[in-house]
Short mmCIF file of C-alpha atoms and ligand atoms in Angstrom, two decimals:
data_model
loop_
_atom_site.label_atom_id
_atom_site.label_comp_id
_atom_site.label_asym_id
_atom_site.label_seq_id
_atom_site.Cartn_x
_atom_site.Cartn_y
_atom_site.Cartn_z
CA MET F 1 -4.37 32.20 -81.78
CA GLU F 2 -1.61 30.69 -83.92
CA PRO F 3 -0.37 27.38 -82.53
CA PRO F 4 2.79 25.59 -83.53
CA ASN F 5 2.19 22.38 -85.45
CA GLN F 6 4.00 20.16 -83.04
CA SER F 7 4.88 19.97 -79.36
CA THR F 8 8.11 21.84 -78.61
CA THR F 9 9.85 22.92 -75.44
CA LEU F 10 10.72 26.61 -75.34
CA HIS F 11 13.00 28.69 -73.16
CA THR F 12 12.36 29.31 -69.52
CA SER F 13 9.92 32.11 -68.67
CA LYS F 14 10.31 33.60 -65.19
CA ALA F 15 8.24 36.74 -65.57
CA HIS F 16 5.52 36.04 -62.99
CA LEU F 17 7.35 33.81 -60.51
CA GLN F 18 8.89 34.68 -57.18
CA PRO F 19 12.72 34.45 -57.10
CA ALA F 20 12.60 31.19 -55.10
CA GLU F 21 10.30 29.54 -57.67
CA GLU F 22 12.61 28.66 -60.55
CA MET F 23 10.69 27.86 -63.77
CA ARG F 24 12.24 24.74 -65.27
CA ASP F 25 10.80 24.90 -68.77
CA VAL F 26 7.99 26.12 -70.99
CA HIS F 27 6.37 23.55 -73.23
CA GLN F 28 4.29 24.55 -76.24
CA THR F 29 1.36 22.49 -77.51
CA SER F 30 -2.02 23.02 -79.21
CA CYS F 31 -4.32 21.74 -76.48
CA CYS F 32 -3.44 21.52 -72.79
CA ILE F 33 -5.85 19.31 -70.83
CA VAL F 34 -5.82 19.60 -67.05
CA GLY F 35 -7.00 16.41 -65.32
CA GLY F 36 -6.51 12.78 -66.29
CA GLY F 37 -9.97 11.56 -65.28
CA PRO F 38 -12.36 9.93 -67.77
CA GLY F 39 -13.22 13.23 -69.52
CA GLY F 40 -9.67 14.55 -69.88
CA ALA F 41 -8.11 11.20 -70.83
CA VAL F 42 -10.68 10.41 -73.52
CA LEU F 43 -10.47 13.92 -75.01
CA ALA F 44 -6.66 13.61 -75.13
CA LEU F 45 -6.94 10.28 -76.96
CA LEU F 46 -9.50 11.57 -79.47
CA LEU F 47 -7.42 14.67 -80.30
CA ALA F 48 -4.08 12.84 -80.41
CA ARG F 49 -5.36 10.22 -82.85
CA ARG F 50 -6.39 13.04 -85.21
CA GLY F 51 -2.88 14.51 -85.03
CA VAL F 52 -3.57 17.42 -82.65
CA PRO F 53 -0.60 18.09 -80.32
CA VAL F 54 -2.03 17.57 -76.84
CA THR F 55 -0.56 17.61 -73.34
CA LEU F 56 -2.47 15.91 -70.53
CA LEU F 57 -1.56 17.04 -67.00
CA GLU F 58 -2.55 14.86 -64.03
CA MET F 59 -1.65 15.81 -60.50
CA HIS F 60 -1.47 12.27 -59.06
CA LYS F 61 1.49 9.98 -59.66
CA ASP F 62 -0.77 7.18 -60.94
CA PHE F 63 -4.44 6.49 -61.65
CA ASP F 64 -4.99 4.42 -58.50
CA ARG F 65 -6.93 6.29 -55.87
CA GLU F 66 -10.14 6.23 -53.83
CA PHE F 67 -13.20 4.68 -55.43
CA ARG F 68 -14.87 7.14 -57.82
CA GLY F 69 -17.11 4.84 -59.81
CA ASP F 70 -16.18 2.19 -62.32
CA THR F 71 -19.08 2.35 -64.76
CA ILE F 72 -18.63 2.33 -68.55
CA HIS F 73 -21.99 2.95 -70.19
CA PRO F 74 -23.27 1.71 -73.58
CA SER F 75 -22.76 5.13 -75.18
CA VAL F 76 -19.06 5.13 -74.22
CA MET F 77 -18.63 1.59 -75.57
CA GLU F 78 -20.33 2.61 -78.84
CA VAL F 79 -17.83 5.47 -79.28
CA LEU F 80 -14.87 3.25 -78.40
CA ASP F 81 -16.23 0.73 -80.88
CA GLN F 82 -16.07 3.42 -83.60
CA ILE F 83 -12.30 3.60 -83.09
CA GLY F 84 -11.75 -0.15 -82.64
CA LEU F 85 -11.29 -0.08 -78.86
CA ALA F 86 -14.46 -1.79 -77.61
CA ALA F 87 -13.03 -5.30 -78.03
CA PRO F 88 -9.70 -4.55 -76.24
CA LEU F 89 -11.68 -2.78 -73.50
CA HIS F 90 -13.58 -6.00 -72.87
CA GLU F 91 -10.25 -7.78 -72.34
CA LEU F 92 -9.82 -5.83 -69.09
CA ARG F 93 -11.18 -7.59 -66.02
CA HIS F 94 -14.84 -6.62 -65.84
CA SER F 95 -18.35 -7.53 -64.80
CA LYS F 96 -21.64 -6.46 -66.40
CA VAL F 97 -24.75 -4.85 -64.97
CA SER F 98 -27.99 -4.47 -66.89
CA GLY F 99 -30.12 -3.11 -64.04
CA PRO F 100 -30.60 -3.63 -60.31
CA THR F 101 -33.58 -5.46 -58.86
CA LEU F 102 -34.69 -3.58 -55.74
CA ARG F 103 -36.65 -5.20 -52.92
CA PHE F 104 -39.74 -3.26 -51.85
CA ALA F 105 -42.55 -4.15 -49.41
CA ASN F 106 -44.77 -5.00 -52.37
CA GLY F 107 -42.17 -7.17 -54.10
CA PRO F 108 -39.06 -6.87 -56.23
CA PHE F 109 -38.89 -4.14 -58.83
CA ARG F 110 -36.53 -3.35 -61.69
CA LEU F 111 -36.66 0.31 -62.70
CA PHE F 112 -34.51 -0.15 -65.76
CA ASP F 113 -33.19 -3.02 -67.80
CA LEU F 114 -30.48 -2.14 -70.32
CA GLY F 115 -30.95 -5.63 -71.77
CA ARG F 116 -34.07 -4.28 -73.53
CA LEU F 117 -32.11 -1.66 -75.53
CA LYS F 118 -31.07 -1.83 -79.17
CA THR F 119 -27.30 -1.55 -78.91
CA ARG F 120 -24.31 -3.89 -79.29
CA PHE F 121 -23.60 -3.21 -75.63
CA PRO F 122 -26.85 -3.62 -73.62
CA TYR F 123 -25.13 -3.40 -70.22
CA ILE F 124 -22.91 -1.25 -68.03
CA LEU F 125 -19.36 -2.57 -67.96
CA LEU F 126 -17.78 -2.37 -64.51
CA VAL F 127 -14.03 -1.88 -64.91
CA ALA F 128 -11.78 -0.48 -62.20
CA GLN F 129 -11.44 3.20 -63.17
CA ALA F 130 -7.66 3.11 -62.78
CA ARG F 131 -7.40 0.25 -65.29
CA PHE F 132 -9.71 2.10 -67.69
CA LEU F 133 -7.61 5.28 -67.50
CA GLU F 134 -4.40 3.32 -67.99
CA PHE F 135 -5.98 1.66 -71.03
CA ILE F 136 -7.05 4.99 -72.58
CA THR F 137 -3.72 6.75 -71.96
CA ARG F 138 -1.79 3.70 -73.23
CA GLU F 139 -3.79 3.94 -76.47
CA ALA F 140 -3.17 7.70 -76.64
CA ALA F 141 0.56 7.17 -76.14
CA LYS F 142 0.64 5.33 -79.49
CA TYR F 143 0.30 8.75 -81.17
CA PRO F 144 3.38 11.01 -81.30
CA SER F 145 1.33 14.17 -80.69
CA PHE F 146 0.28 12.95 -77.20
CA ARG F 147 2.19 13.85 -74.06
CA LEU F 148 1.18 12.80 -70.55
CA VAL F 149 2.69 14.42 -67.46
CA MET F 150 1.90 12.79 -64.13
CA GLN F 151 2.45 14.60 -60.82
CA ALA F 152 1.69 17.86 -62.59
CA HIS F 153 -0.36 19.96 -60.19
CA VAL F 154 -1.82 22.89 -62.12
CA GLN F 155 -2.04 25.99 -59.96
CA ARG F 156 -1.93 28.92 -62.39
CA LEU F 157 -3.46 30.05 -65.63
CA VAL F 158 -1.25 31.90 -68.11
CA GLU F 159 -3.33 34.79 -69.41
CA GLU F 160 -2.50 37.44 -71.98
CA ALA F 161 -4.87 40.28 -72.76
CA GLY F 162 -7.82 38.37 -71.29
CA VAL F 163 -7.08 35.18 -73.24
CA VAL F 164 -5.97 31.98 -71.48
CA ARG F 165 -2.71 30.85 -73.12
CA GLY F 166 -1.84 27.87 -70.94
CA VAL F 167 -1.10 26.87 -67.37
CA GLY F 168 1.63 26.76 -64.77
CA TYR F 169 2.05 23.52 -62.83
CA LEU F 170 4.15 22.28 -59.97
CA GLY F 171 5.83 19.01 -60.91
CA ALA F 172 7.96 16.65 -58.85
CA ASP F 173 11.01 18.73 -59.80
CA GLY F 174 9.59 22.26 -59.63
CA TRP F 175 7.58 24.70 -61.71
CA HIS F 176 6.76 24.24 -65.40
CA GLU F 177 4.61 26.04 -67.89
CA VAL F 178 2.53 24.71 -70.78
CA ARG F 179 1.56 27.23 -73.44
CA SER F 180 -1.35 26.28 -75.64
CA GLN F 181 -3.93 27.53 -78.08
CA LEU F 182 -6.65 25.97 -75.92
CA THR F 183 -6.70 24.91 -72.26
CA VAL F 184 -9.34 22.40 -71.15
CA GLY F 185 -10.27 22.18 -67.48
CA ALA F 186 -11.21 18.50 -66.94
CA ASP F 187 -10.07 18.56 -63.33
CA GLY F 188 -13.20 17.34 -61.66
CA ARG F 189 -15.72 18.53 -59.11
CA PHE F 190 -13.28 20.73 -57.16
CA SER F 191 -11.80 22.16 -60.38
CA GLN F 192 -8.95 24.53 -59.71
CA VAL F 193 -8.99 25.67 -63.34
CA ARG F 194 -12.63 26.70 -62.95
CA GLN F 195 -11.80 28.58 -59.79
CA LEU F 196 -8.76 30.31 -61.38
CA ALA F 197 -10.97 31.32 -64.30
CA GLY F 198 -13.47 32.87 -61.90
CA ILE F 199 -16.34 30.63 -63.03
CA VAL F 200 -18.73 29.79 -60.20
CA PRO F 201 -21.15 26.84 -60.54
CA VAL F 202 -24.75 27.01 -59.38
CA LYS F 203 -25.22 24.30 -56.74
CA SER F 204 -28.16 22.15 -55.81
CA ALA F 205 -28.16 19.87 -52.80
CA PRO F 206 -29.62 16.42 -53.43
CA PRO F 207 -31.19 15.18 -50.18
CA MET F 208 -28.77 12.30 -49.65
CA ASP F 209 -25.24 11.05 -49.13
CA VAL F 210 -23.78 7.63 -49.91
CA LEU F 211 -21.49 5.36 -47.91
CA TRP F 212 -19.50 3.02 -50.20
CA PHE F 213 -17.95 -0.24 -49.01
CA ARG F 214 -17.11 -3.78 -50.07
CA LEU F 215 -18.80 -6.98 -49.01
CA PRO F 216 -17.12 -10.36 -49.47
CA ARG F 217 -18.15 -12.87 -52.10
CA LEU F 218 -19.33 -16.08 -50.39
CA PRO F 219 -19.30 -19.55 -51.98
CA GLU F 220 -23.07 -19.89 -51.63
CA ASP F 221 -23.83 -16.53 -53.33
CA PRO F 222 -26.42 -16.85 -56.09
CA ASP F 223 -26.05 -15.41 -59.58
CA VAL F 224 -27.78 -12.06 -59.54
CA ALA F 225 -30.05 -11.18 -62.45
CA GLY F 226 -28.85 -7.93 -64.02
CA GLY F 227 -25.64 -7.94 -61.96
CA ALA F 228 -27.07 -5.70 -59.25
CA LEU F 229 -29.67 -5.71 -56.51
CA GLY F 230 -30.78 -3.67 -53.55
CA GLY F 231 -33.49 -2.90 -51.09
CA ILE F 232 -35.07 -0.27 -48.93
CA GLY F 233 -34.70 -0.47 -45.20
CA ARG F 234 -35.95 1.98 -42.60
CA GLY F 235 -34.69 5.34 -43.82
CA ARG F 236 -31.84 3.85 -45.86
CA ILE F 237 -31.44 2.39 -49.35
CA LEU F 238 -28.93 -0.32 -50.15
CA VAL F 239 -27.51 -0.94 -53.65
CA VAL F 240 -25.15 -3.87 -54.30
CA LEU F 241 -23.16 -4.42 -57.50
CA ASP F 242 -21.55 -7.65 -58.61
CA ARG F 243 -17.75 -7.14 -58.88
CA PHE F 244 -16.70 -10.77 -59.45
CA ASP F 245 -14.49 -11.30 -56.40
CA TYR F 246 -16.52 -9.04 -54.12
CA TRP F 247 -19.76 -7.03 -53.88
CA GLN F 248 -19.57 -3.28 -54.12
CA ALA F 249 -22.22 -1.79 -51.85
CA GLY F 250 -23.63 1.71 -51.42
CA LEU F 251 -25.82 2.72 -48.51
CA VAL F 252 -27.86 5.84 -49.29
CA PHE F 253 -28.98 7.93 -46.32
CA SER F 254 -30.44 11.41 -45.68
CA LYS F 255 -28.05 14.30 -46.23
CA GLY F 256 -26.60 15.80 -43.08
CA HIS F 257 -26.94 12.56 -41.08
CA TYR F 258 -23.39 11.26 -41.55
CA GLN F 259 -22.20 12.17 -38.04
CA GLU F 260 -25.30 10.52 -36.57
CA LEU F 261 -24.66 7.37 -38.62
CA ARG F 262 -21.02 7.34 -37.61
CA GLY F 263 -21.99 7.89 -33.97
CA GLU F 264 -24.25 4.82 -34.13
CA GLY F 265 -21.25 2.84 -35.35
CA VAL F 266 -20.68 -0.02 -37.76
CA GLU F 267 -23.45 -2.03 -36.11
CA SER F 268 -26.03 0.43 -37.45
CA VAL F 269 -24.76 -0.07 -41.02
CA ARG F 270 -24.94 -3.83 -40.56
CA ARG F 271 -28.55 -3.52 -39.33
CA SER F 272 -29.47 -1.42 -42.37
CA ILE F 273 -28.00 -4.02 -44.71
CA ILE F 274 -29.97 -6.82 -43.10
CA GLU F 275 -33.22 -4.81 -43.16
CA ALA F 276 -32.80 -3.86 -46.80
CA GLU F 277 -31.52 -7.20 -48.09
CA PRO F 278 -31.57 -10.09 -45.59
CA ARG F 279 -29.53 -12.27 -47.99
CA PHE F 280 -26.53 -10.10 -47.13
CA SER F 281 -26.75 -10.67 -43.40
CA LYS F 282 -23.73 -13.01 -43.31
CA HIS F 283 -21.72 -10.71 -45.61
CA SER F 284 -22.34 -7.78 -43.27
CA GLU F 285 -20.35 -9.53 -40.53
CA SER F 286 -17.18 -8.61 -42.45
CA LEU F 287 -17.75 -4.96 -41.54
CA ALA F 288 -15.84 -4.19 -38.38
CA ASP F 289 -14.11 -0.86 -38.76
CA TRP F 290 -15.11 2.59 -40.00
CA HIS F 291 -12.05 2.64 -42.28
CA GLN F 292 -13.85 0.15 -44.53
CA PHE F 293 -16.25 2.91 -45.62
CA SER F 294 -15.81 5.87 -47.92
CA LEU F 295 -18.30 8.70 -47.92
CA LEU F 296 -19.64 10.30 -51.08
CA SER F 297 -21.00 13.67 -50.06
CA VAL F 298 -23.58 14.06 -52.78
CA GLU F 299 -23.80 17.36 -54.57
CA ALA F 300 -24.89 18.51 -57.97
CA ASN F 301 -24.06 21.70 -59.80
CA ARG F 302 -23.79 23.28 -63.23
CA CYS F 303 -21.86 26.25 -64.55
CA LYS F 304 -23.84 28.84 -66.49
CA CYS F 305 -20.90 29.42 -68.80
CA TRP F 306 -18.36 26.65 -69.51
CA HIS F 307 -15.79 28.76 -71.34
CA LYS F 308 -13.86 31.98 -71.69
CA PRO F 309 -11.37 32.95 -74.41
CA GLY F 310 -8.79 30.14 -74.68
CA LEU F 311 -10.45 27.98 -71.99
CA LEU F 312 -13.16 25.28 -71.90
CA LEU F 313 -14.52 23.29 -68.96
CA ILE F 314 -15.81 19.72 -69.42
CA GLY F 315 -17.02 16.88 -67.20
CA ASP F 316 -17.44 17.41 -63.48
CA ALA F 317 -15.62 20.74 -63.75
CA ALA F 318 -18.58 22.04 -65.77
CA HIS F 319 -21.35 20.03 -64.07
CA VAL F 320 -21.36 17.64 -61.13
CA MET F 321 -24.10 15.06 -61.58
CA SER F 322 -26.00 13.48 -58.70
CA PRO F 323 -25.24 9.73 -58.39
CA VAL F 324 -28.81 8.78 -59.40
CA GLY F 325 -28.33 6.56 -62.44
CA GLY F 326 -24.52 6.73 -62.13
CA VAL F 327 -24.09 8.95 -65.18
CA GLY F 328 -21.15 11.18 -64.13
CA ILE F 329 -18.47 9.25 -66.05
CA ASN F 330 -20.75 8.82 -69.06
CA TYR F 331 -21.44 12.55 -69.20
CA ALA F 332 -17.78 13.52 -68.78
CA ILE F 333 -16.84 11.26 -71.70
CA GLN F 334 -19.73 12.49 -73.83
CA ASP F 335 -18.49 16.07 -73.26
CA ALA F 336 -15.07 14.89 -74.46
CA VAL F 337 -16.56 13.34 -77.61
CA VAL F 338 -18.49 16.50 -78.48
CA ALA F 339 -15.43 18.66 -77.74
CA ALA F 340 -13.37 16.48 -80.11
CA ASN F 341 -16.10 16.69 -82.79
CA VAL F 342 -16.26 20.48 -82.61
CA LEU F 343 -12.63 21.39 -81.89
CA THR F 344 -10.40 19.01 -83.85
CA GLU F 345 -10.42 20.98 -87.09
CA PRO F 346 -10.13 24.45 -85.48
CA LEU F 347 -7.23 23.14 -83.36
CA ARG F 348 -5.53 21.66 -86.41
CA SER F 349 -5.83 24.90 -88.35
CA GLY F 350 -4.98 27.09 -85.37
CA ARG F 351 -8.32 28.89 -85.52
CA VAL F 352 -10.08 28.11 -82.27
CA GLN F 353 -12.60 30.87 -81.58
CA GLU F 354 -14.71 31.34 -78.48
CA ALA F 355 -17.71 30.54 -80.71
CA HIS F 356 -16.37 26.96 -81.04
CA LEU F 357 -16.21 26.66 -77.26
CA ALA F 358 -19.75 28.03 -76.98
CA GLU F 359 -20.84 25.39 -79.51
CA VAL F 360 -19.50 22.60 -77.27
CA GLN F 361 -21.50 24.03 -74.39
CA ARG F 362 -24.60 24.45 -76.59
CA GLN F 363 -24.54 20.76 -77.55
CA ARG F 364 -23.91 19.53 -74.02
CA LEU F 365 -25.88 21.94 -71.83
CA TRP F 366 -29.38 20.74 -72.62
CA PRO F 367 -28.63 17.01 -72.21
CA THR F 368 -27.08 17.93 -68.85
CA ARG F 369 -30.17 19.92 -67.86
CA VAL F 370 -32.49 17.08 -68.88
CA ILE F 371 -30.63 14.47 -66.81
CA GLN F 372 -30.23 16.77 -63.83
CA SER F 373 -33.98 17.47 -63.93
CA MET F 374 -34.72 13.75 -64.08
CA GLN F 375 -32.36 13.17 -61.16
CA SER F 376 -34.08 15.90 -59.12
CA PHE F 377 -37.46 14.32 -59.86
CA MET F 378 -36.26 10.88 -58.71
CA GLN F 379 -34.62 12.37 -55.63
CA GLU F 380 -37.68 14.33 -54.58
CA ARG F 381 -40.41 11.84 -55.51
CA LEU F 382 -38.79 8.49 -54.75
CA ILE F 383 -35.59 8.72 -52.79
CA ALA F 384 -36.40 11.47 -50.25
CA PRO F 385 -39.73 9.89 -49.19
CA ALA F 386 -38.00 6.49 -48.84
CA LEU F 387 -35.25 8.02 -46.69
CA LEU F 388 -37.72 9.89 -44.50
CA SER F 389 -39.95 6.90 -43.94
CA GLN F 390 -39.35 4.45 -41.12
CA GLN F 391 -41.25 1.79 -43.07
CA VAL F 392 -40.08 -0.35 -45.97
CA GLY F 393 -42.05 1.33 -48.74
CA ASN F 394 -43.98 0.16 -51.79
CA VAL F 395 -43.10 0.97 -55.38
CA PRO F 396 -45.60 3.56 -56.65
CA TRP F 397 -48.08 1.79 -58.96
CA ALA F 398 -47.55 4.49 -61.64
CA LEU F 399 -43.89 3.54 -61.84
CA ARG F 400 -44.70 -0.17 -62.14
CA LEU F 401 -47.09 0.71 -64.96
CA LEU F 402 -44.52 2.94 -66.68
CA VAL F 403 -41.84 0.26 -66.96
CA ARG F 404 -44.34 -2.15 -68.51
CA THR F 405 -45.34 0.28 -71.30
CA PRO F 406 -43.63 -0.60 -74.62
CA ILE F 407 -41.87 2.68 -75.53
CA LEU F 408 -41.99 4.69 -72.31
CA GLY F 409 -40.90 1.60 -70.40
CA THR F 410 -37.39 1.76 -71.86
CA LEU F 411 -37.05 5.51 -71.24
CA PRO F 412 -35.18 5.23 -67.91
CA ALA F 413 -32.82 2.63 -69.46
CA ARG F 414 -32.21 4.81 -72.53
CA LEU F 415 -31.48 7.87 -70.41
CA ILE F 416 -29.00 5.93 -68.29
CA ALA F 417 -27.35 4.20 -71.26
CA PHE F 418 -27.06 7.15 -73.65
CA GLY F 419 -27.93 10.27 -71.67
CA ALA F 420 -30.48 12.68 -73.12
CA ARG F 421 -28.61 12.74 -76.45
CA ARG F 422 -26.81 9.82 -78.08
CA VAL F 423 -23.30 10.98 -78.91
CA ARG F 424 -21.13 9.65 -81.76
CA LEU F 425 -17.77 10.65 -83.21
CA ASN F 426 -18.28 12.68 -86.40
CA SER F 427 -15.16 11.35 -88.05
CA VAL F 428 -12.99 8.43 -87.04
C1 FAD I 1 -17.27 8.08 -54.39
C2 FAD I 1 -17.72 8.36 -55.79
C3 FAD I 1 -18.42 7.39 -56.49
C4 FAD I 1 -18.84 7.65 -57.82
N1 FAD I 1 -19.49 6.66 -58.50
C5 FAD I 1 -19.81 6.87 -59.80
C6 FAD I 1 -20.39 5.83 -60.59
O1 FAD I 1 -20.61 4.71 -60.11
N2 FAD I 1 -20.68 6.09 -61.88
C7 FAD I 1 -20.45 7.31 -62.44
O2 FAD I 1 -20.74 7.51 -63.63
N3 FAD I 1 -19.90 8.32 -61.72
C8 FAD I 1 -19.57 8.11 -60.43
N4 FAD I 1 -18.99 9.12 -59.71
C9 FAD I 1 -18.78 10.41 -60.38
C10 FAD I 1 -17.60 10.29 -61.32
O3 FAD I 1 -16.44 9.91 -60.61
C11 FAD I 1 -17.36 11.62 -62.03
O4 FAD I 1 -18.57 12.12 -62.56
C12 FAD I 1 -16.37 11.46 -63.16
O5 FAD I 1 -15.19 10.85 -62.72
C13 FAD I 1 -16.07 12.82 -63.78
O6 FAD I 1 -14.99 12.69 -64.68
P1 FAD I 1 -14.04 13.93 -64.95
O7 FAD I 1 -13.03 13.43 -65.92
O8 FAD I 1 -14.84 15.12 -65.27
O9 FAD I 1 -13.36 14.26 -63.55
P2 FAD I 1 -12.57 13.35 -62.51
O10 FAD I 1 -12.82 11.93 -62.72
O11 FAD I 1 -12.84 13.92 -61.17
O12 FAD I 1 -11.04 13.60 -62.90
C14 FAD I 1 -10.41 14.81 -62.62
C15 FAD I 1 -8.91 14.56 -62.63
O13 FAD I 1 -8.26 15.80 -62.51
C16 FAD I 1 -7.16 15.67 -61.62
N5 FAD I 1 -6.91 17.00 -61.07
C17 FAD I 1 -7.68 17.70 -60.21
N6 FAD I 1 -7.15 18.91 -59.98
C18 FAD I 1 -6.01 18.97 -60.71
C19 FAD I 1 -5.01 19.97 -60.88
N7 FAD I 1 -5.08 21.17 -60.27
N8 FAD I 1 -3.96 19.70 -61.69
C20 FAD I 1 -3.86 18.50 -62.34
N9 FAD I 1 -4.79 17.52 -62.20
C21 FAD I 1 -5.85 17.75 -61.41
C22 FAD I 1 -7.66 14.66 -60.58
O14 FAD I 1 -6.59 14.02 -59.92
C23 FAD I 1 -8.46 13.70 -61.46
O15 FAD I 1 -7.67 12.64 -61.94
C24 FAD I 1 -18.58 8.90 -58.41
C25 FAD I 1 -17.89 9.90 -57.70
C26 FAD I 1 -17.45 9.63 -56.40
C27 FAD I 1 -16.71 10.71 -55.65
#
């Protein structure tokens, strides 16, 4: 796999297109990343700043779209700090969460408190994901080896003798091709790259779905310890995050009950809010129309193999995480950091082997398994019983005991902050 040393545009290749589908150009680069989400954007930045020619293809025209989570975890901030970007990141409009206090029948309970961790960043930074992605790609654009193409909808893999050599995408002005030594599928949970490569993830079905919505900030609202709170109502769990000008709320309910919830109407959501957290009774009056809600159909999956010759999957394309602990963005970025650690030198020397891709998977698979197992445990032992019960439940005494124990007590916080393995950049 011999790459050119810099990004160049080559002559048009029409070999595999229908006559009506004129290929406009063929661009050559070292690494072609499909998907400008957190995983793809951060990988592009990390490679570009080490001089690797990289093209990032994003199918949307901008980074503004439906809510997909705005959480930047301590481990991501530590990595950005290594390359001098933690301080500018904090200049973006943000709020901070160190752990929600949930209301149970036997009193309030805080499962994790990031404030107890030894890190420069003992909190989750809430930054609108669109602003975060703009920030990362703006930084990447400072390096001449970086190229970003928006409105580039990847629909084909270029393959030669069983090796992926790039992609074909439909842009605003027609078809284009990017030829590369390595293609990275960072195109999210419905990954087209994964599908084109014939890789099928193994699914699990967490027993819940989440309805996301906003609640207004009222003048009399108190400061909330830890930046988040919540409660358990009859068969539903409410989580509320402080977003400065508004509250971001998630109502967790049993999987498969969305139509029933919708049939009951907005009034039923309002009732659940009041049951779970009476302090939000007045806020709930702002909910009047179903358009104010967006549904997260919760699923989790993991691919057995994240690569094939010339192709690597990272982030949600390789593993969709359940929302328990909100670690999806963290894990996608950690994959990117490990991919940059392992692949920068091989990409620079034009010697990427499948063994390098397998090494990325080796380093990331077990932390993914550990967190997914922890999420399954929480879902089965805590969340499912709470959703099935028509009573406001108690916190199990064993859990209360656990969080008070000196070392074990910070385990949930450490897993949420850093994942199962703390990831750092090998060279900066
Ligand atoms: C409603 C909702 C709420 C969430 N809340 C949280 C949260 O609070 N915290 C958290 O950590 N995680 C949360 N998640 C999960 C989180 O969004 C993902 O885990 C994370 O974004 C994965 O990052 P990624 O880079 O792998 O993929 P994505 O963020 O999904 O990015 C993939 C990108 O690829 C682009 N793309 C897709 N197909 C193509 C194609 N064919 N060609 C070109 N581009 C393409 C997409 O437009 C997208 O920009 C939430 C998810 C949802 C749906």
